[in-house]
PDB file of C-alpha atoms in Angstrom:
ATOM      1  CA  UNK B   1      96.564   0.946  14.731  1.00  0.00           C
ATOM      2  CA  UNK B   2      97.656   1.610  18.334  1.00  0.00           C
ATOM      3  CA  UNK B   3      94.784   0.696  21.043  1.00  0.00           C
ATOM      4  CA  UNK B   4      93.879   3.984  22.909  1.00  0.00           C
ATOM      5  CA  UNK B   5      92.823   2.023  25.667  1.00  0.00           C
ATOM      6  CA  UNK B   6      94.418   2.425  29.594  1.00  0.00           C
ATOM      7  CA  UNK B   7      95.000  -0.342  31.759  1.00  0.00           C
ATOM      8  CA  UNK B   8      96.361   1.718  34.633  1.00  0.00           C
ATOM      9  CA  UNK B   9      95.764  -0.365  37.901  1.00  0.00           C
ATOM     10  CA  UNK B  10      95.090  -3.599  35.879  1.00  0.00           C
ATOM     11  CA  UNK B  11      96.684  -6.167  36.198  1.00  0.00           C
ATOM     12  CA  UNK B  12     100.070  -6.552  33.887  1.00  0.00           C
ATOM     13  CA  UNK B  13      99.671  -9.699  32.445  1.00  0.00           C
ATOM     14  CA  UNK B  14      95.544  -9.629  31.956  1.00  0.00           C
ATOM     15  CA  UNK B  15      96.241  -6.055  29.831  1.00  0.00           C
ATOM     16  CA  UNK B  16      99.217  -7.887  27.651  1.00  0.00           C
ATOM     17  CA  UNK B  17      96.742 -11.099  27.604  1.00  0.00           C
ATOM     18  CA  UNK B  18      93.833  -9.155  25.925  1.00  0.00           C
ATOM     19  CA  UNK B  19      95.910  -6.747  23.769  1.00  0.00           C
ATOM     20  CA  UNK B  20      97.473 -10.115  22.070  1.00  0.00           C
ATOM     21  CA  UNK B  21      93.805 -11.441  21.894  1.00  0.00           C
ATOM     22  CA  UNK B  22      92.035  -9.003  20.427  1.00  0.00           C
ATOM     23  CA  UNK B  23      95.206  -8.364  17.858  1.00  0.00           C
ATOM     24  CA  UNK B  24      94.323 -12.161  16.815  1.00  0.00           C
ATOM     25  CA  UNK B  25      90.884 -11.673  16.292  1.00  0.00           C
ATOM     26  CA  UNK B  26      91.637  -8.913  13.521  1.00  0.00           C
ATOM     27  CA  UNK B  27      90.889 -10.566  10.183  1.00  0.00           C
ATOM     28  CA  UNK B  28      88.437 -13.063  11.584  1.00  0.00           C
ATOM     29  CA  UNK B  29      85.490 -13.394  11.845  1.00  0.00           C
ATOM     30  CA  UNK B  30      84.772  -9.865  10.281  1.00  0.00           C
ATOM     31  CA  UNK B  31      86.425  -8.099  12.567  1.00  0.00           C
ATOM     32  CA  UNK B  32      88.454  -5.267  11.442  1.00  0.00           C
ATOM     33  CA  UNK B  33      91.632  -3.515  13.116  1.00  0.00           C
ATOM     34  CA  UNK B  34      88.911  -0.576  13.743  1.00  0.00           C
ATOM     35  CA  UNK B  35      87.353  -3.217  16.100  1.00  0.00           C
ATOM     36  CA  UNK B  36      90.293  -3.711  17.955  1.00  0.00           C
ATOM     37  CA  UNK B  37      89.820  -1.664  20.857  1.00  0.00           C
ATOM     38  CA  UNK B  38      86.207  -2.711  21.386  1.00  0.00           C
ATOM     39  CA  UNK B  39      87.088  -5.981  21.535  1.00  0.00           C
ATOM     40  CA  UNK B  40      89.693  -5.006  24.240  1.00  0.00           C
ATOM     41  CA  UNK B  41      87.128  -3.278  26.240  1.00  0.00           C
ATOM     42  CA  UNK B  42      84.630  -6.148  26.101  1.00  0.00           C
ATOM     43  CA  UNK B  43      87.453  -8.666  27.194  1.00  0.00           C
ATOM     44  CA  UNK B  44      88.558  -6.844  29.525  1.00  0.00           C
ATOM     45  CA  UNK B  45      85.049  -5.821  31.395  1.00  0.00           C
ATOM     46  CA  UNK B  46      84.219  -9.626  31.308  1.00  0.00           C
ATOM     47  CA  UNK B  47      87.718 -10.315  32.898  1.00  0.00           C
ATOM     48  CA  UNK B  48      86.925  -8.110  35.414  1.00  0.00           C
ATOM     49  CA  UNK B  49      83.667  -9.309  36.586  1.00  0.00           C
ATOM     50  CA  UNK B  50      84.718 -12.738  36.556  1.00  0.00           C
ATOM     51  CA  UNK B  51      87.620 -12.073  38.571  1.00  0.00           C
ATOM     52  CA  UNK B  52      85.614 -12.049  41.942  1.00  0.00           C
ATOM     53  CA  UNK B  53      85.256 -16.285  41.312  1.00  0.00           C
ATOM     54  CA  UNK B  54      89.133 -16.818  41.170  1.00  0.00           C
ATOM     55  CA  UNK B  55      90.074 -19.486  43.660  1.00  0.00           C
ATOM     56  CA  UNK B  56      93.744 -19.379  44.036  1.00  0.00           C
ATOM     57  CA  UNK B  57      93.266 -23.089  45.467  1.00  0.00           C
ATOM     58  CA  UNK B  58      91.920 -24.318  42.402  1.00  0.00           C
ATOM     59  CA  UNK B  59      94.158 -22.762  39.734  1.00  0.00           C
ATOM     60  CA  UNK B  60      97.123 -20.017  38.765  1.00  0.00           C
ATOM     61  CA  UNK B  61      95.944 -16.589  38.246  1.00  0.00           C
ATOM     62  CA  UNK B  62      97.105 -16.798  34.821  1.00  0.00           C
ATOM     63  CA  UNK B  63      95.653 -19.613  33.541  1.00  0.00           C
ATOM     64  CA  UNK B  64      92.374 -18.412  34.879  1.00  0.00           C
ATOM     65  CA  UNK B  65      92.685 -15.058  32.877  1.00  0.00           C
ATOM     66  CA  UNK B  66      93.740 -17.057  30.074  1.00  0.00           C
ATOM     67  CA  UNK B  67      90.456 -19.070  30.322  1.00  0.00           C
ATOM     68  CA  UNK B  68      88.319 -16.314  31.163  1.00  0.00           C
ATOM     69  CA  UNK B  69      88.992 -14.498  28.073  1.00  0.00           C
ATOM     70  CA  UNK B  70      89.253 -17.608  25.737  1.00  0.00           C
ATOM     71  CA  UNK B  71      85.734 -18.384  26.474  1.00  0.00           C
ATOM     72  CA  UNK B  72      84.664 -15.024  26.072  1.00  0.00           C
ATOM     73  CA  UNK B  73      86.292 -15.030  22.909  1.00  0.00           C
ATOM     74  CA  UNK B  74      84.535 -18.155  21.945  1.00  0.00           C
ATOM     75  CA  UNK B  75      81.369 -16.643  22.848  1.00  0.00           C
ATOM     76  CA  UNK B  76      81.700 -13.939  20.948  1.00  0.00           C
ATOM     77  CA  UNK B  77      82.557 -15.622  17.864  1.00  0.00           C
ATOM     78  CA  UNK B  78      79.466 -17.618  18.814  1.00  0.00           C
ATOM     79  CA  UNK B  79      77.857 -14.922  18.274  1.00  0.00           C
ATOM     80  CA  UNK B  80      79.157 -13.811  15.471  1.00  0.00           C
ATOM     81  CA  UNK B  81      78.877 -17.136  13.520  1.00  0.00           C
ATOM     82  CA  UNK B  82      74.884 -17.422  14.565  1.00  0.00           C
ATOM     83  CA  UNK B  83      72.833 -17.733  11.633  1.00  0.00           C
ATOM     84  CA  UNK B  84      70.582 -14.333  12.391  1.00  0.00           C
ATOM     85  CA  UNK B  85      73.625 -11.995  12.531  1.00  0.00           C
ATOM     86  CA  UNK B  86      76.409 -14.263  10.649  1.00  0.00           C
ATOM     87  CA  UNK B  87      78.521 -11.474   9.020  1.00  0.00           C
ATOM     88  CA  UNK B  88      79.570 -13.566   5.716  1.00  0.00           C
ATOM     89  CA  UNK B  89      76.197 -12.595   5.017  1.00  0.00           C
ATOM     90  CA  UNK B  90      75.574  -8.954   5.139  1.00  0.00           C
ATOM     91  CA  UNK B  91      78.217  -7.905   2.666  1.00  0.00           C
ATOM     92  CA  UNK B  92      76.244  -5.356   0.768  1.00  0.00           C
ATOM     93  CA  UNK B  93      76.003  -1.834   0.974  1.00  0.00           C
ATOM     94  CA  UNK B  94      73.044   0.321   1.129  1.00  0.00           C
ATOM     95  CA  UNK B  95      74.296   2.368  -0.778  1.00  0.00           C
ATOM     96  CA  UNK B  96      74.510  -0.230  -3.629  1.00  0.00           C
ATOM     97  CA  UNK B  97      72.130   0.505  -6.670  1.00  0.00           C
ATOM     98  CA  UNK B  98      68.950  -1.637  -7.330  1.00  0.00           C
ATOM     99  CA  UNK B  99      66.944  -1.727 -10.636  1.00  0.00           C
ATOM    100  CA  UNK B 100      63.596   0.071  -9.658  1.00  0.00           C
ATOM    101  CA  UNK B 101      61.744  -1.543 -11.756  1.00  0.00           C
ATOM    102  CA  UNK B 102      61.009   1.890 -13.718  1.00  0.00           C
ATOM    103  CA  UNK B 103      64.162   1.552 -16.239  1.00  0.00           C
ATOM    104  CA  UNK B 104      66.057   3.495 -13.193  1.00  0.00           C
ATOM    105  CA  UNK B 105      68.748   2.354 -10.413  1.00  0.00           C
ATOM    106  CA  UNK B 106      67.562   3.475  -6.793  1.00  0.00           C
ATOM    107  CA  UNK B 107      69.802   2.840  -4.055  1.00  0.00           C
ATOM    108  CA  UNK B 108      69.083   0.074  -1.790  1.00  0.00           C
ATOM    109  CA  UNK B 109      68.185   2.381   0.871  1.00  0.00           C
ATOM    110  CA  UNK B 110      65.082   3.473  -0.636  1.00  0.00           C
ATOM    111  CA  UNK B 111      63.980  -0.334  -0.851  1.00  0.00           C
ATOM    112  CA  UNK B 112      63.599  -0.236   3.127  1.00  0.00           C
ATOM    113  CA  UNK B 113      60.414   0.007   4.964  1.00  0.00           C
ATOM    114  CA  UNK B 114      59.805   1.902   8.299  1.00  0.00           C
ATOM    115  CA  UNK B 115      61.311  -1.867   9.597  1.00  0.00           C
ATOM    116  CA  UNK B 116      64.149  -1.880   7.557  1.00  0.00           C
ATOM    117  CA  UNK B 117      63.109  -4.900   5.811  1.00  0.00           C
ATOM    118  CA  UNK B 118      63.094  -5.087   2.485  1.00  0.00           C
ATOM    119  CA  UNK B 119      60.407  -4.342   0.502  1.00  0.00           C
ATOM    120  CA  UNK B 120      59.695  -4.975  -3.596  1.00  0.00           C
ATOM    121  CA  UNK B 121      59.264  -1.342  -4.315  1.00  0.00           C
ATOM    122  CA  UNK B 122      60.344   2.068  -3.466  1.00  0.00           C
ATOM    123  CA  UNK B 123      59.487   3.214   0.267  1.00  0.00           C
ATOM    124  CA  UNK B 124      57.443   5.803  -1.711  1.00  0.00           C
ATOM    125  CA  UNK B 125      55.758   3.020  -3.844  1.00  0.00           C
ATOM    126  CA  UNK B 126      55.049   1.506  -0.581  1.00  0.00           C
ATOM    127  CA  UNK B 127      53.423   4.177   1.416  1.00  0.00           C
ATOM    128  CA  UNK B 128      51.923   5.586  -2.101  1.00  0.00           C
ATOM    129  CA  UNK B 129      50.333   1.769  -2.053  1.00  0.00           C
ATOM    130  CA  UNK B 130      49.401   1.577   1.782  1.00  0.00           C
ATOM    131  CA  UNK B 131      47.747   5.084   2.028  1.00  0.00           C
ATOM    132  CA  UNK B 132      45.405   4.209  -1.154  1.00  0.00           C
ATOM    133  CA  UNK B 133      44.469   1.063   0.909  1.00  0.00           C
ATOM    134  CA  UNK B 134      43.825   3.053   4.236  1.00  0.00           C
ATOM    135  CA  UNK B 135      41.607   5.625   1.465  1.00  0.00           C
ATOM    136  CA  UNK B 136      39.775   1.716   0.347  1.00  0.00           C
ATOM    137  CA  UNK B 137      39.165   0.767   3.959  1.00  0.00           C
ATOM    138  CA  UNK B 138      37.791   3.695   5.589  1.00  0.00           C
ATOM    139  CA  UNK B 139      35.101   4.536   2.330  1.00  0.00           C
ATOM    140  CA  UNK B 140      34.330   0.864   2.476  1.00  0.00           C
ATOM    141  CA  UNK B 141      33.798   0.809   6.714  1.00  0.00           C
ATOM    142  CA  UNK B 142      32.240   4.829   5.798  1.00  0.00           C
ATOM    143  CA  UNK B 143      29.589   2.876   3.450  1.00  0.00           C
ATOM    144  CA  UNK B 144      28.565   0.380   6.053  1.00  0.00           C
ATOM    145  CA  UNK B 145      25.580  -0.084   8.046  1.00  0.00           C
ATOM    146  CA  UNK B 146      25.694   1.368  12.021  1.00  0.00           C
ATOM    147  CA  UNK B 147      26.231  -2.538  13.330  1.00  0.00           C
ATOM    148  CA  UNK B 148      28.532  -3.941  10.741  1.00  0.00           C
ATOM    149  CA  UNK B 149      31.006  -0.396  11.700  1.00  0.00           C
ATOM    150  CA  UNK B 150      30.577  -0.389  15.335  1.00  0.00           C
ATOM    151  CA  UNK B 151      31.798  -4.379  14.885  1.00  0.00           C
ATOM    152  CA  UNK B 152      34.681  -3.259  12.523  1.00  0.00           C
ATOM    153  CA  UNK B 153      35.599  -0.693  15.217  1.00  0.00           C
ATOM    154  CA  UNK B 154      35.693  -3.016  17.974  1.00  0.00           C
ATOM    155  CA  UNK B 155      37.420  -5.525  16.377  1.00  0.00           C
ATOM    156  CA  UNK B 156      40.475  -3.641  15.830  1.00  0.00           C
ATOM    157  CA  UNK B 157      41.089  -3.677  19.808  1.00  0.00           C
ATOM    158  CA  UNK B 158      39.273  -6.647  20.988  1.00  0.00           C
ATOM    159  CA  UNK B 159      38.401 -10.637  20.407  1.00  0.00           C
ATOM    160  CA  UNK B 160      35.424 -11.846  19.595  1.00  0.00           C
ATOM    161  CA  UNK B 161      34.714 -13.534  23.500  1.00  0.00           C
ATOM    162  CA  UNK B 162      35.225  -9.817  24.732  1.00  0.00           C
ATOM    163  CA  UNK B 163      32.955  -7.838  22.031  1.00  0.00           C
ATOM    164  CA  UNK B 164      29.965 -10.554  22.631  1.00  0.00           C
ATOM    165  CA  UNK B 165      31.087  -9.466  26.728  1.00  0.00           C
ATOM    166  CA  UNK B 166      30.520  -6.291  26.160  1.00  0.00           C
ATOM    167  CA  UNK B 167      27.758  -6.101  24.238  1.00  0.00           C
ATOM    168  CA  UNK B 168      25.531  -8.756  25.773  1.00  0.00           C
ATOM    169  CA  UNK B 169      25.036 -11.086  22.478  1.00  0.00           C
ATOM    170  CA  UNK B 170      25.833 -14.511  21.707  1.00  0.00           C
ATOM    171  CA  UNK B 171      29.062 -14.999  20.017  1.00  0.00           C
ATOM    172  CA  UNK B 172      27.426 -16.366  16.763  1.00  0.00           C
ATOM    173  CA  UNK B 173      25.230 -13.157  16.636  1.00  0.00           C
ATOM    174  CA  UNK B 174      28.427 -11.566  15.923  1.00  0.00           C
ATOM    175  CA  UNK B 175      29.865 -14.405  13.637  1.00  0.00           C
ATOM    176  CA  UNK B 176      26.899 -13.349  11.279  1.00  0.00           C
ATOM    177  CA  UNK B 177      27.693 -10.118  11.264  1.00  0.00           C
ATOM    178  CA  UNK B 178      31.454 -10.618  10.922  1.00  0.00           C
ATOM    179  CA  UNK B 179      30.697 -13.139   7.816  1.00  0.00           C
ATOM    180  CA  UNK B 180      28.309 -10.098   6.670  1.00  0.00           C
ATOM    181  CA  UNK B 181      31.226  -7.671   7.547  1.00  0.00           C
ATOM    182  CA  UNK B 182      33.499 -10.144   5.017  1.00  0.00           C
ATOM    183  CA  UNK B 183      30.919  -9.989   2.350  1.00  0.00           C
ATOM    184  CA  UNK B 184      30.702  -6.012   2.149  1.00  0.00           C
ATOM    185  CA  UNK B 185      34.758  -5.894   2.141  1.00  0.00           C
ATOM    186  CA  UNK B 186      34.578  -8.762  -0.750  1.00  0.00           C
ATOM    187  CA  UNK B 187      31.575  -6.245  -2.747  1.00  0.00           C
ATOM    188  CA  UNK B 188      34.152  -3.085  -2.036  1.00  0.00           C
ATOM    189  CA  UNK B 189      36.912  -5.159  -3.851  1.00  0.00           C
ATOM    190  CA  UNK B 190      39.131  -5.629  -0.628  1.00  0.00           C
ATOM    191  CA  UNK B 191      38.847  -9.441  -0.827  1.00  0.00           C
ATOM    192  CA  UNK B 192      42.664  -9.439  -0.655  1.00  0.00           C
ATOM    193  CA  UNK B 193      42.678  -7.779   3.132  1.00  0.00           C
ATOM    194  CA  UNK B 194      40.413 -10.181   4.393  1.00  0.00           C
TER     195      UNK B 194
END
């Protein structure tokens, strides 16, 4: 594959440089010919605003391209290699089918949550699973007394320190009623979302 890329008004050898560069990269590192002129580009823009620092008293114009782009190129495999992206490691496909647990294959896809992590069921056994809990919470928070709900509200946007602010009571006037809070959860079976 041919490089689509124009280097009209660059500099000869810095275009030759980084089309010989980037044509080593291919097969390392997980990089495909398809990645070729990306990795031209990204060369290249580095190159460029680097170029402003070259000190014709210090070195050769080539040799500073030529170190320019090796160290970019070491960065990027850097990059590449780093244990949260490292691409020996994401060699599956979405698309790949998973035992569902059901005596069916679902596609990995479906395994996602809204995060893309993924989960141990379906992303419809999921939200199936985390709407029944919202149905839990809200009849158990429905079912308790005015205090114990206005606490449960409050709690859900702000600390302790800042509820007993607000309110004008003694933080362990609201430790009771957060251990009495914890004990009407535990009676409604939610012991697990504590």
């Amino acid at each position: 594959m041919v490089s689509q890329n124009s280097y009209d008004g660059i500099d000869k050898y810095a275009a030759d440089l980084i089309r010989h560069k980037a044509r080593q990269l291919v097969g390392k590192a997980g990089f495909t010919e398809d990645d070729r002129p990306d990795l031209e580009q990204e060369l290249m823009i580095d190159l460029l605003q680097r170029m402003r620092h070259f000190n014709p008293a210090k070195a050769k114009k080539t040799t500073f391209m030529a170190r320019i782009v090796e160290r970019h190129i070491s960065t990027i495999l850097e990059a590449r290699f780093a244990q949260c992206r490292d691409w020996r490691l994401c060699q599956t496909s979405l698309n790949e089918p998973l035992d569902n647990g059901e005596g069916d294959t679902t596609e990995r896809i479906d395994f996602l949550d809204s995060e893309g992590s993924l989960g141990s069921g379906t992303r419809e056994t999921r939200e199936r699973l985390a709407h029944e809990i919202r149905m839990d919470l809200d009849r158990a928070i429905a079912s308790l007394p005015e205090e114990l709900r206005d606490l449960c509200v409050r709690l859900h946007e702000s600390t302790m320190a800042e509820i007993a602010r607000e309110m004008g009571i003694p933080r362990t006037t609201l430790y009771d009623r957060l251990s009495k809070l914890r004990e009407a959860f535990s009676e409604s079976g939610l012991t697990d979302y504590l």
